[in-house]
Coordinates of C-alpha atoms in Angstrom, one line a residue:
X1 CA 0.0 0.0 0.0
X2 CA 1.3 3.2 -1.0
X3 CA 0.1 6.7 0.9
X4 CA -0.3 9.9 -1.1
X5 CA -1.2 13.4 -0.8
X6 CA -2.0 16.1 -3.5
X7 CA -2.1 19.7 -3.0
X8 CA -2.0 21.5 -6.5
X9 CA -3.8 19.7 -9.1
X10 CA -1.3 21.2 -11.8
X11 CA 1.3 19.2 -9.7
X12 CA 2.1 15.6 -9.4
X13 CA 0.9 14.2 -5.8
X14 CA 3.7 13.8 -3.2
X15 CA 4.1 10.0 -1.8
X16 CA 4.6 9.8 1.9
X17 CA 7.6 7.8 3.3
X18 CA 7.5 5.1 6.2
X19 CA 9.7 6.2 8.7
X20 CA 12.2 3.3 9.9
X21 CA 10.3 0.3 10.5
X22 CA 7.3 1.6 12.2
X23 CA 3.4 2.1 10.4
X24 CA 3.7 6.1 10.4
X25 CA 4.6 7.7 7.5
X26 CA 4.9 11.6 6.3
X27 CA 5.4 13.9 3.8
X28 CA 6.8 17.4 4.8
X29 CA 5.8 20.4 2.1
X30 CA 6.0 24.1 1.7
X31 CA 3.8 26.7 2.8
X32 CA 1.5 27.9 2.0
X33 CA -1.1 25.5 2.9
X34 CA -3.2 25.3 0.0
X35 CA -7.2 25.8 -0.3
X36 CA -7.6 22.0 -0.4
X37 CA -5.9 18.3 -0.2
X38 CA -6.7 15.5 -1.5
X39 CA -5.3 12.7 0.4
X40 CA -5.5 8.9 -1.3
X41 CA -4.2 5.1 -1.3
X42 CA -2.8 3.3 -4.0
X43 CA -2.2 -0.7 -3.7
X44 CA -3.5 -3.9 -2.5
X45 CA -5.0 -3.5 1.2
X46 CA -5.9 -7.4 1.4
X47 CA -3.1 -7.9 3.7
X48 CA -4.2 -5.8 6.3
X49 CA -7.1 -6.7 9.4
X50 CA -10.7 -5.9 8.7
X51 CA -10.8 -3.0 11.2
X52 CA -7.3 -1.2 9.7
X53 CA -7.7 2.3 9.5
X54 CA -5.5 4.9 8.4
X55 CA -4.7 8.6 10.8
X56 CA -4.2 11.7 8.7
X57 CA -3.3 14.7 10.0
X58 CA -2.1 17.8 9.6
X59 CA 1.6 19.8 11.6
X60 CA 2.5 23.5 11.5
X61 CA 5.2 24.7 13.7
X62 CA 3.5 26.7 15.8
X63 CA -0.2 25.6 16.1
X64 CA -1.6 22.3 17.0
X65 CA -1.5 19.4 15.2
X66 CA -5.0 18.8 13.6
X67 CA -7.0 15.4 12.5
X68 CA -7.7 16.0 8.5
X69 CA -9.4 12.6 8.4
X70 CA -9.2 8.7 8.1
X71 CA -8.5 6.4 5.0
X72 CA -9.8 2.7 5.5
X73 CA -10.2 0.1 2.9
X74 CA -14.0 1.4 1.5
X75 CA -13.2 5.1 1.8
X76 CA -9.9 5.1 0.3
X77 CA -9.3 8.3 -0.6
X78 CA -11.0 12.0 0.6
X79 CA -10.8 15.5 0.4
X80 CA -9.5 18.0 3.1
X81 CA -10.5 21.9 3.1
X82 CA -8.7 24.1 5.2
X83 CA -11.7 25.7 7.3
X84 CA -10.0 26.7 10.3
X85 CA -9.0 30.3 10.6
X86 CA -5.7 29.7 12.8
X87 CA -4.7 27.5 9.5
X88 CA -5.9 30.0 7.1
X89 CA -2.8 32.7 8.3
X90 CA -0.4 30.5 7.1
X91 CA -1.5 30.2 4.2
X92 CA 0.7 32.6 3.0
X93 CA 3.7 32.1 5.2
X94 CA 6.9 30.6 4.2
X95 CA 8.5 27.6 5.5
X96 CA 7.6 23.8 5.8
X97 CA 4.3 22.0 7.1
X98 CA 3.8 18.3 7.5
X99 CA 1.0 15.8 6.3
X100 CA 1.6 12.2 8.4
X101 CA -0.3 9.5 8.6
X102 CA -0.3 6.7 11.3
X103 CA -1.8 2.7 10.3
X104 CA -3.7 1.5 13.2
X105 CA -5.9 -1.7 13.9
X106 CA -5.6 -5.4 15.4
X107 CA -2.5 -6.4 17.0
X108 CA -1.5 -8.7 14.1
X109 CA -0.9 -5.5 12.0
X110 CA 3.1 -5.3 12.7
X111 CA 5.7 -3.4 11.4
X112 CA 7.9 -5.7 8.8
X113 CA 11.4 -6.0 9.3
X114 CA 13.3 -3.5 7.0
X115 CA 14.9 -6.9 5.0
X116 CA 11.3 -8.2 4.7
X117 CA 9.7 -5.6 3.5
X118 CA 12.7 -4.9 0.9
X119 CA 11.9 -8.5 -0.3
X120 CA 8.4 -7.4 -0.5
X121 CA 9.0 -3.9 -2.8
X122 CA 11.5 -5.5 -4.9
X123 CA 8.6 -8.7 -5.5
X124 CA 6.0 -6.3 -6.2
X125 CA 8.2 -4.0 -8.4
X126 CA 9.4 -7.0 -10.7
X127 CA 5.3 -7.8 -11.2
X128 CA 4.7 -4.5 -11.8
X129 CA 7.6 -3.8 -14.5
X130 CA 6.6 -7.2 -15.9
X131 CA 2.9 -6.1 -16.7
X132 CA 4.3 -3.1 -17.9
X133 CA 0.9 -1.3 -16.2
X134 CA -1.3 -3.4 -18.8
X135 CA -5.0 -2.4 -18.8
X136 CA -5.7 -6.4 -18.5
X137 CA -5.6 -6.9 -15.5
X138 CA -7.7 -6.1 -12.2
X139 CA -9.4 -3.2 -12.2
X140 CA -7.4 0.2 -10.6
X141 CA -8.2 0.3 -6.7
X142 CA -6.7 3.9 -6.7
X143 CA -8.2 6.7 -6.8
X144 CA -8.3 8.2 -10.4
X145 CA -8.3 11.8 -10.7
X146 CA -10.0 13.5 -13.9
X147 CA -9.4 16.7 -15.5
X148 CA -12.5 18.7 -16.1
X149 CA -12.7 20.2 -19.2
X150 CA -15.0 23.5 -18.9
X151 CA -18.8 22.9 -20.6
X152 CA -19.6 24.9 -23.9
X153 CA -22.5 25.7 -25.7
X154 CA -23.2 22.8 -27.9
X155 CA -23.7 19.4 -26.4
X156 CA -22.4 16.1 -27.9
X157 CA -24.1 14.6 -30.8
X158 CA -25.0 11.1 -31.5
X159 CA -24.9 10.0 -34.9
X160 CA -26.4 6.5 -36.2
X161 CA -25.5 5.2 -39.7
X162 CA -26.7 1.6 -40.5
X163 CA -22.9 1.4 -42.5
X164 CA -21.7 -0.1 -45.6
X165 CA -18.6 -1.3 -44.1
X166 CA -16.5 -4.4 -45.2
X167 CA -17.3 -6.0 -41.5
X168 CA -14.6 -8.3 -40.2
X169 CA -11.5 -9.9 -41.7
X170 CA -10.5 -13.3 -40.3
X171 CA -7.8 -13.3 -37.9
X172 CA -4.8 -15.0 -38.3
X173 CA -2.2 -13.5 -36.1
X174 CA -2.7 -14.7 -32.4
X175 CA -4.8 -12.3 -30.1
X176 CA -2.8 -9.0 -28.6
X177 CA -2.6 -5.8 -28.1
X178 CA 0.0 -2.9 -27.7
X179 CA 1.0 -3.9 -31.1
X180 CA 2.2 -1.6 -33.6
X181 CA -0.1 -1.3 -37.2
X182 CA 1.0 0.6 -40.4
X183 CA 0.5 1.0 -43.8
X184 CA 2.9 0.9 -46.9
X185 CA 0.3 1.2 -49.5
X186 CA -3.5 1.4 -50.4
X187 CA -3.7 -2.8 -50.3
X188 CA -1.1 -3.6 -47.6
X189 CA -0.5 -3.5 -43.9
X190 CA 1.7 -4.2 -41.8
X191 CA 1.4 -5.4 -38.3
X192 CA 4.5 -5.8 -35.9
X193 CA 5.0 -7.1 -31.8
X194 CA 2.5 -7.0 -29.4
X195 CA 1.4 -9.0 -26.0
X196 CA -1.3 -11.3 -25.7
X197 CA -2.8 -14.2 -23.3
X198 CA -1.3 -15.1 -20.3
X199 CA 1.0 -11.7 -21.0
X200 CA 3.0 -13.5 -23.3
X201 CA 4.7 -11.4 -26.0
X202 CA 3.9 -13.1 -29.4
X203 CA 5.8 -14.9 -31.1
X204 CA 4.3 -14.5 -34.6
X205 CA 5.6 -11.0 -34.6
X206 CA 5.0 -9.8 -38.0
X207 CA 2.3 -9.8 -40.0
X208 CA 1.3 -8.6 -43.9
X209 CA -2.7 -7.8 -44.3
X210 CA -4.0 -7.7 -48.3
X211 CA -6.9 -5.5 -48.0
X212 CA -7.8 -6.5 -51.1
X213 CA -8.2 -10.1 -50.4
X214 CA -8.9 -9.9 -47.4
X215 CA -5.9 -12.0 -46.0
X216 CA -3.1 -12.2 -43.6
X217 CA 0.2 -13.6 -44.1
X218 CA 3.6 -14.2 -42.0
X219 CA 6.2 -12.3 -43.0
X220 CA 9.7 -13.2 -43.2
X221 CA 12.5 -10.5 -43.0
X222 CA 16.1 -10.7 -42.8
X223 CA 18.6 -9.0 -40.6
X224 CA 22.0 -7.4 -41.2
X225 CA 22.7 -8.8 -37.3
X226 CA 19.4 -9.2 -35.2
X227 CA 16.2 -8.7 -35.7
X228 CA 14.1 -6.4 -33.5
X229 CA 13.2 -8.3 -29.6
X230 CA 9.6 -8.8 -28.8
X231 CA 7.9 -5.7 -26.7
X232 CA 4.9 -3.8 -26.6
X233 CA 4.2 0.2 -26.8
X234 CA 6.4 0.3 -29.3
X235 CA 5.5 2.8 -32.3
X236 CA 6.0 1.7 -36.4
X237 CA 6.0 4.7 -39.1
X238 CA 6.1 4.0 -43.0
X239 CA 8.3 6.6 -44.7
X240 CA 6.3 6.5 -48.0
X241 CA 9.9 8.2 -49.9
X242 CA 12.5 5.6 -48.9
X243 CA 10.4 2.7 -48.8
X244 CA 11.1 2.1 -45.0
X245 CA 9.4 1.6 -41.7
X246 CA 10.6 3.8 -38.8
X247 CA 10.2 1.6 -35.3
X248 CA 11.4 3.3 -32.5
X249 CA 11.0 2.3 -28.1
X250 CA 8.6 -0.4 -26.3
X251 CA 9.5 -2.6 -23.4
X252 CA 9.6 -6.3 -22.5
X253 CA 9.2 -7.0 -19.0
X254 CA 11.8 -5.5 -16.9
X255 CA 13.4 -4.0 -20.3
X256 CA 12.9 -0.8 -21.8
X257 CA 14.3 0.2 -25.2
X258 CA 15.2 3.3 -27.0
X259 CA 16.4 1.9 -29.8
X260 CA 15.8 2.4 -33.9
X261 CA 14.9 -0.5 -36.2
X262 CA 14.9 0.2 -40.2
X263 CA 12.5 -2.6 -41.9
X264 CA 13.3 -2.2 -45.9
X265 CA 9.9 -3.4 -47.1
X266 CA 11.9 -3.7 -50.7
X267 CA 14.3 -5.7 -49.9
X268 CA 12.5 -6.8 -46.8
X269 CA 15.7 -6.7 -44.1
X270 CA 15.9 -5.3 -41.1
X271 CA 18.4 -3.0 -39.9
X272 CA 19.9 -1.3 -36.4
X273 CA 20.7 2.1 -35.9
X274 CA 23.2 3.3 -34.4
X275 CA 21.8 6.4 -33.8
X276 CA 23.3 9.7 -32.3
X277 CA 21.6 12.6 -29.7
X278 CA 20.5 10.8 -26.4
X279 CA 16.5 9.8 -26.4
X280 CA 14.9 8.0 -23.1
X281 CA 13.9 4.6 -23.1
X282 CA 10.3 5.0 -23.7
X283 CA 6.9 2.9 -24.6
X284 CA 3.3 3.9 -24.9
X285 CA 4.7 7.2 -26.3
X286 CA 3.5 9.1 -29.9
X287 CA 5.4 8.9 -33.2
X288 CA 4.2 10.9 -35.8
X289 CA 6.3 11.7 -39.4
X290 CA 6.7 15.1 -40.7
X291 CA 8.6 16.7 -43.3
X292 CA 11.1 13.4 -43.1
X293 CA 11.9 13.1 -39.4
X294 CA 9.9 11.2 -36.9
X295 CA 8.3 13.7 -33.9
X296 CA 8.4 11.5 -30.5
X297 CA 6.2 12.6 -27.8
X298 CA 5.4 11.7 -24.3
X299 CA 5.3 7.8 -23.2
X300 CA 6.3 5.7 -19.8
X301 CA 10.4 5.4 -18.9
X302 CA 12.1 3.6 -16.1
X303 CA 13.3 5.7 -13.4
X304 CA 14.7 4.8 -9.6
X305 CA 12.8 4.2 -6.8
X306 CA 10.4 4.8 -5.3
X307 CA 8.5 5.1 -8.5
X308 CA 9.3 1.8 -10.7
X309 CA 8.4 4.1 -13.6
X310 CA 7.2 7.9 -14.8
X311 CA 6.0 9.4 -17.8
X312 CA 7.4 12.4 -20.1
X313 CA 6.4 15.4 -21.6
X314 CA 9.2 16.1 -23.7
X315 CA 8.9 16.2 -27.6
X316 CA 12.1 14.6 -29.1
X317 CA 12.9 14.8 -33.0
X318 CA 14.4 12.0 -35.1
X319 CA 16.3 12.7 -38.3
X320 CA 16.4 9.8 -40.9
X321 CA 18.8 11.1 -43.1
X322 CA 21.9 12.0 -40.7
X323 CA 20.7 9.3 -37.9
X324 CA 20.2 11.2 -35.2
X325 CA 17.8 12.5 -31.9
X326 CA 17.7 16.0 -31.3
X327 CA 15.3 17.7 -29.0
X328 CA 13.8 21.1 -30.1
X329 CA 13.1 24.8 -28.5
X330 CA 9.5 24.1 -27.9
X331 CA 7.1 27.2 -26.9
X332 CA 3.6 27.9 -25.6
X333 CA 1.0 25.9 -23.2
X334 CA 2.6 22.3 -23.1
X335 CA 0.5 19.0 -22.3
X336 CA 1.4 17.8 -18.4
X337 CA 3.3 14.4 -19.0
X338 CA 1.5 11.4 -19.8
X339 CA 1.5 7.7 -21.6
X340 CA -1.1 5.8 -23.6
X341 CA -2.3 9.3 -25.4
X342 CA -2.8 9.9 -29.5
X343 CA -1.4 12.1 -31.9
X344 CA -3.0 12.8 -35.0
X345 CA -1.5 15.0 -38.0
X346 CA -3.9 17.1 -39.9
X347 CA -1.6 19.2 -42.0
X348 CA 0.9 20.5 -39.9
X349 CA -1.1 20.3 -36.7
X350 CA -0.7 17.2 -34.2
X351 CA -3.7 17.0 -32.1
X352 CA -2.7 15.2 -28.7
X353 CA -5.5 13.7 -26.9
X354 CA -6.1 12.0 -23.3
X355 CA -3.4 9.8 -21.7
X356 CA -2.1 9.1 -18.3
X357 CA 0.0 9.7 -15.2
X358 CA -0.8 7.4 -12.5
X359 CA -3.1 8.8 -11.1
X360 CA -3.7 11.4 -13.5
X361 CA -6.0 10.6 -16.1
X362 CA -6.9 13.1 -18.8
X363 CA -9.5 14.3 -22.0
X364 CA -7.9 17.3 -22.6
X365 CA -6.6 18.1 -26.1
X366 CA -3.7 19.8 -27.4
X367 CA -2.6 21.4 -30.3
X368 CA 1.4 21.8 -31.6
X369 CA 2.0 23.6 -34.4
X370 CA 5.6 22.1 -36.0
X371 CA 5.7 24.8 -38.1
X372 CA 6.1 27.2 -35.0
X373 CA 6.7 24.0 -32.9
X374 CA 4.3 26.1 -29.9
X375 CA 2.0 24.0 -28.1
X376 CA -1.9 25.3 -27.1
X377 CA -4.3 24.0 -25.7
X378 CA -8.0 23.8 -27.7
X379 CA -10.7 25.2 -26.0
X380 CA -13.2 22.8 -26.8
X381 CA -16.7 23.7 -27.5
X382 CA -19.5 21.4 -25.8
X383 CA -19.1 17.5 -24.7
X384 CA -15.9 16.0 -24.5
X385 CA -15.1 12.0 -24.6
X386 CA -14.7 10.8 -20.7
X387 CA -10.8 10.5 -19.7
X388 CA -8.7 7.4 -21.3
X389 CA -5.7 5.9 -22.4
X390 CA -4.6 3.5 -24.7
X391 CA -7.4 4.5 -26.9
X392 CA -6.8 4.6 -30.8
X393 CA -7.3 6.8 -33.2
X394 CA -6.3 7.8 -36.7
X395 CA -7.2 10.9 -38.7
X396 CA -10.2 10.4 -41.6
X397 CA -10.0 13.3 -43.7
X398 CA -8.4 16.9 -43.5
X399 CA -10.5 18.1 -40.5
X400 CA -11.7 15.2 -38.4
X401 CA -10.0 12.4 -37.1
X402 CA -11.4 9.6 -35.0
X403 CA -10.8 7.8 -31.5
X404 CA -12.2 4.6 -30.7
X405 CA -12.1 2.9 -27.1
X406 CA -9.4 2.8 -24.4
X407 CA -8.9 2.3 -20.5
X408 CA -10.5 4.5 -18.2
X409 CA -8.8 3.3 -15.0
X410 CA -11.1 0.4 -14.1
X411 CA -12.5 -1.2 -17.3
X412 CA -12.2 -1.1 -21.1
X413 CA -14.4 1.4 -23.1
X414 CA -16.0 0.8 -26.6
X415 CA -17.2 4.2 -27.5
X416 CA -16.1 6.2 -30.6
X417 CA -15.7 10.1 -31.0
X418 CA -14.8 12.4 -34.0
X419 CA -13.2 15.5 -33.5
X420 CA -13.8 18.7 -36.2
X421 CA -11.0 20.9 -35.9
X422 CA -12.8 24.0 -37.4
X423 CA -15.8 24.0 -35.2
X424 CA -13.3 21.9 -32.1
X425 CA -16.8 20.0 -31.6
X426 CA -16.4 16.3 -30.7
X427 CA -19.3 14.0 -31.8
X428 CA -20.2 10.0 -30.4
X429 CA -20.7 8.0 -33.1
X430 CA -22.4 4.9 -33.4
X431 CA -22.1 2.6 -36.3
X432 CA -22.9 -1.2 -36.8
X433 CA -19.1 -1.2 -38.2
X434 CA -17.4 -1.0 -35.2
X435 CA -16.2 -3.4 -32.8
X436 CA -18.9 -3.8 -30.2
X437 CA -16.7 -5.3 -27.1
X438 CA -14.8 -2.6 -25.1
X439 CA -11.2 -2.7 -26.0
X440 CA -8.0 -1.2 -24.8
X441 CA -4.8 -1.5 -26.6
X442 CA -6.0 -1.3 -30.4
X443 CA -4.7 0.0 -33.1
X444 CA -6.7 2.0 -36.0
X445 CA -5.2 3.4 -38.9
X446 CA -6.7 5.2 -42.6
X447 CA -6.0 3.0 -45.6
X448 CA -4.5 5.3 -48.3
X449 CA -6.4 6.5 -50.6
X450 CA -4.0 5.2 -53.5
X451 CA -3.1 7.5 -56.5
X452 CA -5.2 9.4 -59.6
X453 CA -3.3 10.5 -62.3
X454 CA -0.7 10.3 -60.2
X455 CA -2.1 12.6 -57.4
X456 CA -3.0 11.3 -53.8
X457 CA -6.8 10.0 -53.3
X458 CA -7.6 11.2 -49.9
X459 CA -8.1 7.4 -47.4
X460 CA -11.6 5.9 -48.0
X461 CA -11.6 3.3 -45.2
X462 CA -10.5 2.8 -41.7
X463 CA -8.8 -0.5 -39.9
X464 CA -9.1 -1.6 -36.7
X465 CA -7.2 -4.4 -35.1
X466 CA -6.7 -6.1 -32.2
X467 CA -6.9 -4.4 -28.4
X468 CA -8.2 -6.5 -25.0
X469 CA -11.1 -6.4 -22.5
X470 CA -9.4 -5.9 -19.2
X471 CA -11.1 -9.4 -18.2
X472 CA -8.0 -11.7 -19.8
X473 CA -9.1 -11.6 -23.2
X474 CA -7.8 -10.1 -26.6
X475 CA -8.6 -9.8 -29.7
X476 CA -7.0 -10.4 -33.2
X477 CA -10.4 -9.5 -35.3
X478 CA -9.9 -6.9 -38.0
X479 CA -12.6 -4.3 -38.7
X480 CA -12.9 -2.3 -41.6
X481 CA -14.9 0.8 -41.9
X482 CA -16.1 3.3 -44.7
X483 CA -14.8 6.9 -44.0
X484 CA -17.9 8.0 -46.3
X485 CA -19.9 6.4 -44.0
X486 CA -18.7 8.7 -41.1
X487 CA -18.3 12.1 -42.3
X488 CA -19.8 13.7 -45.5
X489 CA -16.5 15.8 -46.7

């Protein structure tokens, strides 16, 4: 069980630490004492007697110590205002105040030995790395804190279409998700990695879709020395110009990468780069191509104790052509870190939606511009999908993009939104089309549109592949969807 305490929501929350090998623990902050705290537990409590109940309170030099409440295993979380006046004058003094809370109940709830209870972190770090924080598994028992995103004037729209779409491709690759899916043509896709029953990564790693017959196939690539390990969270981008397919991060297990693999879908051989400029190890990030160089933003990465991992809200910048990672000078409103978000490119706009950072969870939506490279934040008018991660989504024409599904701290969702970037309305959609079971962990992409007189055709269908339930199971079905269908541009 871990013991937390949040006082500035723009702020991540501040874990308290056990002080030797007692049951009190404490976090000391600076003043000013803020309006409100919210003070919450993360981690298993079945260990602990029936009647365990968890002290908070509240220490200022100078004034007496005051109860802010009690955390026991149905009320797990609550939130503290500062009503009394003698607390109120220090709000705006300087120096340090302490939140500490004390674990009380039967006698059998002991303090572990220091050794033991190393034995028992280091256990229940490796399970943790080793799920990499999948969304199958038990629901979160923490307390999941949502942004609001302020109400408009229009409300969300439901729109029904009975569809026209292809329906379901046969499966052939074995059931995952945090795989990575991308096109390299109008009739071919190409599906790489992943995790699925039992946590296993697969072993059938790659994967060719026809989309004209409707098939899969294994594909077979060679390697100049190895080829690419298993993971998940990884990212996959087709560079339509050299032919080539861009994957970048993931983790395995206690493993994190930050490494470049080139697949040569020509010559179909796989190659490492030894690539220059430093770059995290990172999964669950955003990869997005423009102008030639691969834009990395966000995802998970290891980091010491106490935390087994954190999240990042840096934007890093791969260039093909001279090999190497550079981070740019990046201005305006920037998204707070997070994982398991979307980036869609509509021109030269990425729209960043939703994500997470334990316990953060977000449906906010930002904006950076990489011509200016400034971030802003979209004021969006009306209804906004409910907080998620590890939702898909892929962009259907030169205004609207789409998300489907995603993990909303407890369960697996199976709605679907479109977003209109000139009226920055979002709209639920319903359509016979799309998967019906929730799923986390999917991947949805726009077909290319293929070529007319040797212009671009704009994509005229959407994919959809794979993703779990957050009960055990996952999926390998392959939906396909008519963009006319959708939106009328």
């Amino acid at each position: 069980m871990e013991l937390y305490v949040l006082c500035d929501p723009q702020r991540p929350p501040v874990r308290l630490q056990r002080l030797s090998s007692s049951l009190n623990f404490t976090a000391t902050l600076t003043l000013p004492i803020p309006s409100q705290m919210l003070v919450f537990s993360l981690g298993d409590w079945s260990g602990l007697p029936s009647d365990v109940k968890v002290e908070v309170q509240l220490d200022v030099s100078g004034h007496k110590v005051e109860r802010m409440g009690t955390l026991t295993p149905e009320s797990r979380c609550f939130l503290w205002d500062c009503a009394s006046e003698d607390y109120k004058a220090s709000k705006s003094g300087k120096g340090e105040f302490s939140v500490s809370m004390v674990i009380r109940g039967e006698a059998s709830v002991k303090a572990s030995h220091p050794n033991q209870e190393s034995k028992k972190k280091r256990k229940r770090l490796k399970e943790e790395m080793e799920e990499n924080i999948c969304p199958n598994k038990e629901p979160l028992k923490g307390q999941v804190i949502q942004q609001k995103v302020k109400a408009g004037k229009a409300g969300a729209v439901t729109k029904v279409n009975p569809g026209k779409g292809k329906g379901t491709i046969s499966g052939d690759p074995t059931q995952r998700w945090g795989h990575a899916l991308c096109p390299i043509d109008s009739q071919t896709v190409i599906l790489i990695g992943g995790q699925g029953t039992r946590m296993q990564f697969c072993k059938d790693s790659m994967w060719k879709l026809n989309t004209e017959d409707k098939t899969w196939s294994p594909v077979e690539a060679l390697a100049d020395r190895s080829s690419p390990e298993a993971r998940t969270g990884h990212t996959a981008v087709f560079d339509p110009e050299s032919r080539r397919i861009y994957m970048f991060g993931g983790s395995k297990n206690q493993k994190w990468f930050n490494d470049v693999h080139i697949l040569d879908t020509v010559a179909w051989r796989w190659r490492s780069v030894e690539s220059k400029g430093k770059v995290p190890p990172l999964s669950y990030h955003s990869c997005s191509q423009f102008l030639g160089e691969l834009f990395v933003f966000g995802g998970v990465f290891p980091r010491p104790n106490p935390e087994p991992d954190g999240c990042s809200d840096s934007l890093y910048i791969f260039d093909p052509q001279h090999e190497i990672w550079y981070k740019p000078i990046v201005l305006g409103d920037k998204p707070a870190a997070r994982s398991g978000h979307s980036a869609c490119l509509l021109d030269r706009n990425l729209y960043i939606f939703a994500g997470w950072d334990i316990p953060y969870l977000y449906n906010d939506l930002y904006i950076l511009d990489l011509g200016l490279m400034e971030f802003s934040r979209v004021e969006v008018e009306g209804s906004s999908p409910t907080p998620r991660s590890w939702h898909s989504a892929a962009c259907v024409s030169n205004s609207h993009f789409l998300i489907h599904g995603g993990y909303d701290g407890n369960q697996a969702l199976n709605d679907t939104w479109i977003f209109n970037t000139v009226t920055r309305t979002w709209t639920t959609l319903v359509h016979d089309s799309l998967p019906s079971s929730p799923r986390a962990g999917s991947s949805m992409l726009s077909l290319p549109g293929g070529k007319d007189d040797g212009e671009d055709r704009p994509p005229g269908e959407i994919l959809i592949f794979g993703g779990g339930d957050n009960n055990g199971q996952f999926y390998n079905d392959t939906v396909r969807l008519q963009i006319s269908d959708i939106i009328d541009d």
